[in-house]
Short mmCIF file of C-alpha atoms in Angstrom, two decimals:
data_model
loop_
_atom_site.label_atom_id
_atom_site.label_comp_id
_atom_site.label_asym_id
_atom_site.label_seq_id
_atom_site.Cartn_x
_atom_site.Cartn_y
_atom_site.Cartn_z
CA UNK D 390 8.37 -14.54 14.65
CA UNK D 391 10.30 -18.03 14.53
CA UNK D 392 12.84 -18.31 17.29
CA UNK D 393 16.37 -18.30 16.38
CA UNK D 394 17.44 -20.59 13.76
CA UNK D 395 20.70 -21.69 14.86
CA UNK D 396 19.09 -22.90 18.23
CA UNK D 397 17.87 -26.02 15.85
CA UNK D 398 21.48 -26.65 14.14
CA UNK D 399 22.47 -29.95 14.40
CA UNK D 400 18.98 -31.44 15.10
CA UNK D 401 17.50 -31.09 11.56
CA UNK D 402 19.08 -33.04 8.96
CA UNK D 403 19.29 -30.82 5.54
CA UNK D 404 17.27 -32.25 2.60
CA UNK D 405 17.65 -32.30 -0.62
CA UNK D 406 14.07 -31.20 -1.57
CA UNK D 407 14.97 -27.40 -1.67
CA UNK D 408 16.89 -26.09 -4.60
CA UNK D 409 19.29 -23.61 -3.11
CA UNK D 410 19.60 -21.66 -6.62
CA UNK D 411 15.79 -20.86 -6.29
CA UNK D 412 16.78 -19.16 -3.01
CA UNK D 413 20.00 -17.68 -4.21
CA UNK D 414 21.37 -19.04 -0.94
CA UNK D 415 25.30 -18.36 -2.23
CA UNK D 416 24.41 -14.43 -3.38
CA UNK D 417 22.14 -14.02 0.07
CA UNK D 418 25.56 -15.16 2.36
CA UNK D 419 27.89 -12.97 -0.11
CA UNK D 420 25.82 -9.96 0.51
CA UNK D 421 25.63 -10.85 4.16
CA UNK D 422 29.51 -10.56 4.28
CA UNK D 423 30.13 -8.06 2.09
CA UNK D 424 28.07 -5.64 4.32
CA UNK D 425 29.12 -7.35 7.57
CA UNK D 426 25.76 -8.05 8.69
CA UNK D 427 25.53 -9.83 12.35
CA UNK D 428 21.83 -10.39 12.66
CA UNK D 429 19.68 -10.84 9.51
CA UNK D 430 15.94 -11.67 8.89
CA UNK D 431 14.53 -13.51 6.10
CA UNK D 432 11.30 -12.62 5.32
CA UNK D 433 9.05 -15.10 3.25
CA UNK D 434 5.28 -14.94 1.65
CA UNK D 435 3.07 -17.68 2.80
CA UNK D 436 3.47 -20.01 0.11
CA UNK D 437 7.28 -19.67 0.88
CA UNK D 438 7.19 -20.84 4.54
CA UNK D 439 7.37 -24.37 4.35
CA UNK D 440 11.09 -23.89 3.22
CA UNK D 441 11.60 -21.34 5.19
CA UNK D 442 13.38 -23.41 7.89
CA UNK D 443 15.58 -25.22 5.45
CA UNK D 444 17.09 -22.33 3.94
CA UNK D 445 17.52 -20.48 6.76
CA UNK D 446 19.76 -23.76 8.13
CA UNK D 447 21.61 -23.67 4.91
CA UNK D 448 22.38 -19.79 5.10
CA UNK D 449 23.14 -19.94 8.75
CA UNK D 450 25.84 -22.62 8.04
CA UNK D 451 27.49 -20.75 5.48
CA UNK D 452 27.66 -17.44 7.49
CA UNK D 453 28.30 -18.71 10.67
CA UNK D 454 26.12 -16.07 12.03
CA UNK D 455 22.46 -15.47 13.41
CA UNK D 456 19.65 -15.95 11.19
CA UNK D 457 16.08 -15.49 11.90
CA UNK D 458 12.53 -16.12 10.28
CA UNK D 459 9.71 -13.23 10.06
CA UNK D 460 6.61 -15.65 10.03
CA UNK D 461 4.30 -13.10 9.95
CA UNK D 462 4.67 -9.50 8.83
CA UNK D 463 2.74 -6.74 9.94
CA UNK D 464 2.41 -5.32 6.17
CA UNK D 465 1.87 -6.56 2.89
CA UNK D 466 4.19 -9.93 2.02
CA UNK D 467 5.51 -7.75 -1.21
CA UNK D 468 6.99 -4.85 1.31
CA UNK D 469 10.22 -5.23 3.25
CA UNK D 470 9.03 -5.38 6.92
CA UNK D 471 11.46 -3.16 9.08
CA UNK D 472 9.79 -2.93 12.04
CA UNK D 473 9.05 -6.92 12.86
CA UNK D 474 12.71 -7.09 11.81
CA UNK D 475 13.71 -4.58 14.45
CA UNK D 476 11.89 -6.56 17.36
CA UNK D 477 15.21 -8.69 17.75
CA UNK D 478 17.36 -5.44 17.04
CA UNK D 479 18.36 -7.05 13.49
CA UNK D 480 20.84 -5.07 10.99
CA UNK D 481 19.72 -6.50 7.35
CA UNK D 482 16.43 -8.04 5.63
CA UNK D 483 16.69 -10.62 3.04
CA UNK D 484 13.12 -10.58 1.26
CA UNK D 485 12.07 -13.59 -0.46
CA UNK D 486 9.44 -13.30 -3.61
CA UNK D 487 7.37 -10.47 -5.41
CA UNK D 488 8.19 -7.36 -4.39
CA UNK D 489 7.05 -3.68 -5.02
CA UNK D 490 10.14 -1.97 -4.63
CA UNK D 491 9.31 0.59 -1.74
CA UNK D 492 12.00 1.82 -0.38
CA UNK D 493 12.84 1.30 3.26
CA UNK D 494 14.70 3.59 5.54
CA UNK D 495 15.56 1.99 8.41
CA UNK D 496 17.57 -1.12 7.40
CA UNK D 497 19.38 -2.48 4.47
CA UNK D 498 17.84 -5.14 2.39
CA UNK D 499 18.55 -7.70 -0.60
CA UNK D 500 15.87 -9.11 -2.66
CA UNK D 501 15.55 -12.36 -3.87
CA UNK D 502 13.51 -12.13 -6.71
CA UNK D 503 11.23 -15.08 -7.93
CA UNK D 504 11.70 -16.72 -11.69
CA UNK D 505 8.88 -16.82 -14.23
CA UNK D 506 9.62 -19.00 -17.40
CA UNK D 507 9.40 -17.09 -20.54
CA UNK D 508 10.23 -17.92 -24.14
CA UNK D 509 12.79 -14.94 -24.84
CA UNK D 510 12.89 -15.74 -28.67
CA UNK D 511 9.10 -15.56 -28.94
CA UNK D 512 8.82 -12.01 -27.01
CA UNK D 513 11.51 -10.87 -29.32
CA UNK D 514 10.14 -11.66 -32.51
CA UNK D 515 6.63 -10.26 -31.42
CA UNK D 516 8.47 -7.25 -30.13
CA UNK D 517 9.85 -6.88 -33.57
CA UNK D 518 6.61 -6.92 -34.96
CA UNK D 519 4.83 -4.30 -32.74
CA UNK D 520 7.75 -1.82 -32.76
CA UNK D 521 8.33 -1.77 -36.96
CA UNK D 522 10.16 1.95 -36.59
CA UNK D 523 13.52 1.03 -35.22
CA UNK D 524 14.25 4.68 -34.19
CA UNK D 525 11.33 4.98 -32.04
CA UNK D 526 11.65 6.10 -28.79
CA UNK D 527 11.01 3.21 -26.30
CA UNK D 528 10.87 2.38 -22.42
CA UNK D 529 11.03 -1.28 -21.60
CA UNK D 530 9.49 -2.09 -18.20
CA UNK D 531 9.24 -5.61 -16.77
CA UNK D 532 8.11 -7.59 -13.85
CA UNK D 533 10.30 -8.46 -11.23
CA UNK D 534 10.11 -11.92 -12.02
CA UNK D 535 11.50 -11.60 -15.52
CA UNK D 536 14.61 -9.78 -14.37
CA UNK D 537 16.28 -12.72 -14.71
CA UNK D 538 15.99 -12.49 -18.47
CA UNK D 539 16.36 -9.01 -19.00
CA UNK D 540 20.31 -9.14 -19.71
CA UNK D 541 19.76 -11.63 -22.76
CA UNK D 542 17.09 -9.52 -24.08
CA UNK D 543 19.04 -6.28 -23.68
CA UNK D 544 21.93 -7.97 -25.81
CA UNK D 545 20.02 -8.75 -28.46
CA UNK D 546 17.43 -5.64 -28.75
CA UNK D 547 19.95 -2.95 -27.87
CA UNK D 548 21.92 -3.00 -31.31
CA UNK D 549 18.64 -3.12 -32.94
CA UNK D 550 16.83 -0.18 -31.23
CA UNK D 551 18.94 3.13 -30.74
CA UNK D 552 16.48 4.76 -28.64
CA UNK D 553 15.51 1.73 -26.63
CA UNK D 554 15.82 2.59 -22.66
CA UNK D 555 15.77 -0.56 -20.50
CA UNK D 556 14.56 0.27 -16.74
CA UNK D 557 16.39 -0.28 -14.04
CA UNK D 558 14.92 -1.92 -10.47
CA UNK D 559 15.82 0.54 -7.54
CA UNK D 560 16.66 -2.07 -5.16
CA UNK D 561 19.83 -4.66 -4.55
CA UNK D 562 19.05 -8.20 -5.50
CA UNK D 563 20.30 -11.50 -6.79
CA UNK D 564 19.76 -9.99 -10.59
CA UNK D 565 22.49 -7.86 -10.50
CA UNK D 566 22.35 -6.37 -14.21
CA UNK D 567 18.95 -4.89 -13.33
CA UNK D 568 19.82 -2.77 -10.19
CA UNK D 569 20.15 0.67 -10.34
CA UNK D 570 23.68 1.67 -9.49
CA UNK D 571 23.85 5.26 -10.48
CA UNK D 572 21.40 8.35 -9.94
CA UNK D 573 18.72 8.42 -12.52
CA UNK D 574 16.79 11.11 -13.37
CA UNK D 575 13.14 9.55 -12.73
CA UNK D 576 12.23 7.19 -9.99
CA UNK D 577 8.65 5.36 -10.20
CA UNK D 578 7.41 2.64 -8.52
CA UNK D 579 10.92 1.16 -7.88
CA UNK D 580 11.64 1.69 -11.52
CA UNK D 581 14.44 3.90 -12.27
CA UNK D 582 15.56 5.45 -15.81
CA UNK D 583 17.14 8.17 -17.79
CA UNK D 584 15.43 9.82 -20.57
CA UNK D 585 17.44 11.11 -23.66
CA UNK D 586 18.14 15.01 -23.64
CA UNK D 587 15.15 17.36 -24.49
CA UNK D 588 12.88 14.65 -24.34
CA UNK D 589 9.58 13.79 -22.16
CA UNK D 590 7.83 10.89 -21.32
CA UNK D 591 4.97 11.91 -23.66
CA UNK D 592 7.43 11.50 -26.48
CA UNK D 593 8.11 7.49 -25.32
CA UNK D 594 6.04 4.64 -26.27
CA UNK D 595 6.16 2.26 -23.27
CA UNK D 596 6.32 -1.62 -23.25
CA UNK D 597 5.66 -3.66 -20.07
CA UNK D 598 6.99 -7.58 -20.09
CA UNK D 599 4.20 -9.44 -17.87
CA UNK D 600 0.54 -9.61 -17.41
CA UNK D 601 -2.28 -7.18 -16.52
CA UNK D 602 -1.54 -7.09 -12.83
CA UNK D 603 -1.15 -4.40 -10.07
CA UNK D 604 2.53 -3.67 -10.97
CA UNK D 605 1.56 -2.76 -14.79
CA UNK D 606 -1.44 -0.72 -13.99
CA UNK D 607 0.12 1.36 -11.27
CA UNK D 608 3.13 2.20 -14.17
CA UNK D 609 0.81 2.90 -16.58
CA UNK D 610 -1.10 5.19 -14.70
CA UNK D 611 1.73 7.19 -13.01
CA UNK D 612 3.57 7.24 -16.35
CA UNK D 613 1.90 9.72 -19.32
CA UNK D 614 3.59 7.39 -21.74
CA UNK D 615 2.40 8.08 -25.44
CA UNK D 616 1.16 4.23 -25.85
CA UNK D 617 1.26 1.46 -23.50
CA UNK D 618 1.67 -2.43 -24.37
CA UNK D 619 1.68 -5.05 -22.14
CA UNK D 620 1.99 -9.03 -22.19
CA UNK D 621 -1.28 -11.14 -22.52
CA UNK D 622 -1.32 -14.40 -23.38
CA UNK D 623 2.15 -14.76 -24.91
CA UNK D 624 0.98 -11.74 -27.15
CA UNK D 625 1.87 -8.21 -27.18
CA UNK D 626 -1.44 -5.94 -27.17
CA UNK D 627 -1.82 -2.23 -26.58
CA UNK D 628 -3.62 -0.75 -23.09
CA UNK D 629 -5.40 2.39 -22.19
CA UNK D 630 -5.25 2.99 -18.93
CA UNK D 631 -7.29 5.82 -18.35
CA UNK D 632 -10.73 4.30 -19.42
CA UNK D 633 -10.48 1.42 -17.45
CA UNK D 634 -13.56 0.41 -15.02
CA UNK D 635 -11.23 0.49 -11.74
CA UNK D 636 -10.36 4.37 -12.61
CA UNK D 637 -14.16 5.15 -13.05
CA UNK D 638 -14.82 3.83 -9.87
CA UNK D 639 -12.24 5.75 -8.13
CA UNK D 640 -13.13 9.42 -9.58
CA UNK D 641 -16.85 8.29 -7.97
CA UNK D 642 -15.15 7.97 -4.32
CA UNK D 643 -13.16 10.96 -4.81
CA UNK D 644 -17.06 12.66 -4.94
CA UNK D 645 -17.72 10.91 -1.69
CA UNK D 646 -14.75 12.42 -0.18
CA UNK D 647 -15.85 15.42 -0.99
CA UNK D 648 -19.04 15.39 0.59
CA UNK D 649 -17.34 13.83 3.45
CA UNK D 650 -17.54 15.34 7.29
CA UNK D 651 -15.09 12.96 9.05
CA UNK D 652 -12.09 11.34 7.63
CA UNK D 653 -9.87 8.50 8.76
CA UNK D 654 -6.37 8.65 7.72
CA UNK D 655 -5.27 4.90 8.28
CA UNK D 656 -1.47 4.08 8.70
CA UNK D 657 -0.78 0.70 7.30
CA UNK D 658 2.76 0.97 6.66
CA UNK D 659 5.54 2.02 9.28
CA UNK D 660 8.32 1.00 6.92
CA UNK D 661 8.10 2.72 3.66
CA UNK D 662 10.14 5.63 3.55
CA UNK D 663 8.28 9.38 3.77
CA UNK D 664 5.20 7.81 5.53
CA UNK D 665 5.36 10.31 8.14
CA UNK D 666 5.62 13.13 5.65
CA UNK D 667 2.50 11.89 3.52
CA UNK D 668 0.53 11.54 6.84
CA UNK D 669 1.46 15.31 7.60
CA UNK D 670 0.35 16.19 4.56
CA UNK D 671 -2.81 14.59 4.71
CA UNK D 672 -3.60 15.87 7.86
CA UNK D 673 -3.10 19.40 6.92
CA UNK D 674 -5.21 19.24 4.14
CA UNK D 675 -8.31 18.18 5.66
CA UNK D 676 -7.48 21.34 8.48
CA UNK D 677 -7.61 23.27 5.48
CA UNK D 678 -10.70 22.15 4.26
CA UNK D 679 -12.39 22.41 7.47
CA UNK D 680 -12.98 18.40 7.94
CA UNK D 681 -12.43 16.29 11.18
CA UNK D 682 -9.71 13.64 10.75
CA UNK D 683 -8.45 10.97 12.93
CA UNK D 684 -4.91 9.11 12.58
CA UNK D 685 -5.44 4.96 13.06
CA UNK D 686 -3.13 2.36 12.98
CA UNK D 687 -4.92 -0.92 12.63
CA UNK D 688 -1.99 -3.36 11.30
CA UNK D 689 -3.02 -5.09 8.14
CA UNK D 690 -6.92 -3.98 7.22
CA UNK D 691 -9.91 -5.47 6.71
CA UNK D 692 -13.57 -4.70 6.56
CA UNK D 693 -14.44 -5.49 10.45
CA UNK D 694 -11.48 -3.41 11.57
CA UNK D 695 -12.97 -0.23 10.07
CA UNK D 696 -16.10 -1.12 10.54
CA UNK D 697 -15.63 0.03 13.95
CA UNK D 698 -15.26 3.67 13.19
CA UNK D 699 -18.94 4.20 12.21
CA UNK D 700 -18.57 7.91 12.72
CA UNK D 701 -15.78 8.38 10.01
CA UNK D 702 -17.67 8.86 6.09
CA UNK D 703 -14.20 7.82 4.34
CA UNK D 704 -10.75 6.69 4.94
CA UNK D 705 -7.22 8.06 3.19
CA UNK D 706 -5.38 4.85 3.32
CA UNK D 707 -1.62 5.24 3.67
CA UNK D 708 0.02 2.01 1.91
CA UNK D 709 2.22 0.55 -0.77
CA UNK D 710 0.94 1.16 -4.37
CA UNK D 711 0.39 -2.38 -4.92
CA UNK D 712 -1.96 -3.05 -1.73
CA UNK D 713 -5.33 -4.98 -3.14
CA UNK D 714 -7.41 -3.19 -0.76
CA UNK D 715 -8.50 -0.50 -3.26
CA UNK D 716 -10.19 -3.35 -5.41
CA UNK D 717 -12.42 -4.27 -2.64
CA UNK D 718 -15.77 -3.64 -2.47
CA UNK D 719 -16.16 -5.00 0.80
CA UNK D 720 -15.49 -2.13 2.83
CA UNK D 721 -18.90 -0.03 4.09
CA UNK D 722 -16.94 3.22 3.74
CA UNK D 723 -14.64 4.48 0.88
CA UNK D 724 -10.86 3.93 0.63
CA UNK D 725 -8.67 6.43 -1.08
CA UNK D 726 -5.28 7.05 -1.69
CA UNK D 727 -3.30 10.05 -1.09
CA UNK D 728 -3.70 11.47 -4.44
CA UNK D 729 -7.05 11.08 -4.78
CA UNK D 730 -7.13 13.82 -1.92
CA UNK D 731 -5.45 16.08 -4.00
CA UNK D 732 -7.89 15.45 -6.72
CA UNK D 733 -10.71 16.04 -4.85
CA UNK D 734 -9.14 19.46 -3.06
CA UNK D 735 -6.20 20.92 -4.47
CA UNK D 736 -7.50 23.19 -7.72
CA UNK D 737 -4.02 23.06 -8.99
CA UNK D 738 -4.63 19.52 -10.22
CA UNK D 739 -7.29 19.99 -13.15
CA UNK D 740 -7.27 16.73 -15.13
CA UNK D 741 -6.68 12.92 -14.55
CA UNK D 742 -3.94 12.81 -17.05
CA UNK D 743 -1.90 10.85 -14.29
CA UNK D 744 -2.81 8.61 -11.60
CA UNK D 745 -0.32 8.33 -9.04
CA UNK D 746 -0.71 4.79 -6.80
CA UNK D 747 2.79 6.04 -4.84
CA UNK D 748 2.33 8.35 -2.12
CA UNK D 749 5.88 9.70 -2.49
CA UNK D 750 5.36 11.08 -6.34
CA UNK D 751 3.34 14.01 -4.68
CA UNK D 752 5.49 14.71 -1.80
CA UNK D 753 7.75 17.99 -2.11
CA UNK D 754 10.58 16.69 -4.77
CA UNK D 755 8.10 13.54 -6.15
CA UNK D 756 7.55 13.54 -9.76
CA UNK D 757 4.34 14.19 -9.69
CA UNK D 758 4.34 17.40 -6.88
CA UNK D 759 2.21 20.39 -7.38
CA UNK D 760 1.81 23.17 -4.80
CA UNK D 761 -1.31 22.73 -2.89
CA UNK D 762 -4.24 25.80 -3.55
CA UNK D 763 -7.25 24.54 -1.62
CA UNK D 764 -10.45 25.25 -3.62
CA UNK D 765 -12.88 27.92 -1.96
CA UNK D 766 -15.61 28.20 -4.96
CA UNK D 767 -18.80 26.69 -3.78
CA UNK D 768 -19.89 23.66 -5.85
CA UNK D 769 -22.95 21.00 -6.02
CA UNK D 770 -22.13 17.44 -4.86
CA UNK D 771 -22.82 15.38 -7.83
CA UNK D 772 -24.16 12.29 -5.35
CA UNK D 773 -26.43 14.19 -2.75
CA UNK D 774 -27.35 17.19 -4.62
CA UNK D 775 -26.18 19.39 -1.98
CA UNK D 776 -24.28 22.60 -1.95
CA UNK D 777 -20.77 22.17 -0.89
CA UNK D 778 -18.49 24.93 0.32
CA UNK D 779 -20.80 27.23 1.04
CA UNK D 780 -20.34 27.89 5.14
CA UNK D 781 -18.56 30.85 5.50
CA UNK D 782 -18.83 31.14 9.65
CA UNK D 783 -16.89 27.72 10.38
CA UNK D 784 -13.42 28.02 11.53
CA UNK D 785 -10.32 25.63 10.91
CA UNK D 786 -9.97 22.64 13.60
CA UNK D 787 -7.04 23.28 15.73
CA UNK D 788 -5.23 21.15 18.01
CA UNK D 789 -5.27 23.49 21.17
CA UNK D 790 -7.76 24.00 22.90
CA UNK D 791 -7.38 27.00 25.46
CA UNK D 792 -10.79 28.56 26.08
CA UNK D 793 -12.81 27.96 29.21
CA UNK D 794 -16.18 26.35 28.77
CA UNK D 795 -19.31 26.43 31.40
CA UNK D 796 -20.24 23.04 32.64
CA UNK D 797 -23.68 22.09 31.95
CA UNK D 798 -26.57 19.98 33.68
CA UNK D 799 -26.15 16.81 31.31
CA UNK D 800 -22.32 17.06 32.93
CA UNK D 801 -20.77 17.36 29.12
CA UNK D 802 -18.28 20.11 29.28
CA UNK D 803 -17.41 20.25 25.66
CA UNK D 804 -17.56 18.50 22.36
CA UNK D 805 -14.66 19.13 20.02
CA UNK D 806 -14.10 16.00 18.34
CA UNK D 807 -16.47 14.00 15.99
CA UNK D 808 -16.16 10.79 17.84
CA UNK D 809 -17.30 12.36 21.35
CA UNK D 810 -20.13 14.31 19.17
CA UNK D 811 -21.04 10.99 17.27
CA UNK D 812 -21.04 8.97 20.50
CA UNK D 813 -22.88 12.02 22.17
CA UNK D 814 -25.93 11.53 19.80
CA UNK D 815 -26.28 7.71 19.76
CA UNK D 816 -29.21 6.47 21.48
CA UNK D 817 -27.22 3.80 23.56
CA UNK D 818 -23.75 4.67 24.56
CA UNK D 819 -22.72 1.47 26.16
CA UNK D 820 -22.39 1.02 29.89
CA UNK D 821 -22.48 4.27 31.88
CA UNK D 822 -21.91 5.55 35.27
CA UNK D 823 -24.64 7.49 35.32
CA UNK D 824 -23.18 9.40 38.70
CA UNK D 825 -26.22 11.04 40.70
CA UNK D 826 -28.66 10.06 38.29
CA UNK D 827 -30.29 7.13 40.08
CA UNK D 828 -31.13 6.69 43.69
CA UNK D 829 -28.39 4.61 45.79
CA UNK D 830 -29.83 1.22 46.72
CA UNK D 831 -28.53 -2.48 47.93
CA UNK D 832 -26.75 -4.47 45.21
CA UNK D 833 -29.16 -7.38 43.85
CA UNK D 834 -28.89 -10.27 41.85
CA UNK D 835 -28.03 -10.00 38.04
CA UNK D 836 -29.72 -11.74 34.97
CA UNK D 837 -28.98 -15.37 34.82
CA UNK D 838 -29.75 -18.04 32.22
CA UNK D 839 -29.57 -18.08 28.53
CA UNK D 840 -29.51 -14.73 26.75
CA UNK D 841 -31.78 -15.36 24.62
CA UNK D 842 -34.16 -15.35 27.72
CA UNK D 843 -33.16 -14.87 31.08
CA UNK D 844 -34.79 -16.75 33.80
CA UNK D 845 -35.52 -13.58 35.83
CA UNK D 846 -36.81 -11.46 32.82
CA UNK D 847 -40.05 -9.98 33.43
CA UNK D 848 -41.81 -11.60 30.86
CA UNK D 849 -40.48 -15.22 31.93
CA UNK D 850 -41.53 -14.61 35.45
CA UNK D 851 -44.71 -13.78 34.28
CA UNK D 852 -44.78 -17.08 32.08
CA UNK D 853 -43.91 -19.40 34.78
CA UNK D 854 -46.85 -17.58 37.06
CA UNK D 855 -49.41 -18.69 34.16
CA UNK D 856 -48.40 -22.09 33.95
CA UNK D 857 -48.51 -22.26 37.45
#
């Protein structure tokens, strides 16, 4: 985190290389004054950090208050990093760039959304050519980078399509027209909308103003609209969300999770609302399915970090819905969504009609919540061919150990966790004290020289003797 910017005031000259309109400095200052904030953090993605100091100086000169810059976030750049802001007891965050719109729980936030150029007249013309039925029920979604153009499209299309619903963004941003100002009946992936009376989502076709990225794929899989359309190379095309190669691979990983005996619950976000509730839910499911689980917090996830836990068969990752780790094939063990845990172990979910990348949707009160009913029927693994759910004598893991265990000759009192059991069965366990197993003797000179061939190795001494 870069030190307080006002300490640099008067030492740096304001250059004209940055356009204030691109960063909405005036709207940021208005938001700070309206909310009466005294200490605000500015969060920039990596590609905007070169302009961060200049923007902070200009904003601080307007509001005459402390402004800080978050130089390295503890989560993805699309998420509001409340944890880093709390290091200096900030009372607000201004987030620049693309946003996943995951709700926060601690601090108020203001989004300065990016702007992508688009030909509005051309898009409207192609929209009319695809949706010829003007009475058709349509849900209009859009990427946050096109939010600044939605008001113009709304004024043109609303008089033509009577059943057209423009979704709103669940945030406070520089584009006030698209912000959610009421209590909408449905909120999915940061998008809010209210359906017509006596209508369900399946009665609508959905259109997304944007390309086939993480935002669109998450919406298309989570919202079971009758049809989905998106903008591809300036053309509107239909999209079938449930027949993608990504989804087929995810089904394979669900089978891997069913075979797993030790599961790691990786918490890679501390700023998204209700993350503790989903952690408790996942831990409870693992107990009911008689699987051992660990809770891990490793910051930003990468293959090297998770490779340090070889005893874990699969990882459940608690993160934002637009995280790209689920597309990576570099990890040694499967990475799964909380929704996929329910697909594996909740018998109440019988099909893949919806696919939730946002874990908040499967919590109580979410749009895709169902009561958990553990499957007890035995089945055969599609990967290993072994029988599952057939061990009737195993007991559910508990957090309490209230029974006495006799000490044995090896010095091991009890093995109650998968990590300890894994270490116990390894041939090499690292540096050990071996108390009582070795004879006491005076200290000796250790090995010295290069690691590939120490000079006091027996083989090296033998070679030197033969040469002599």
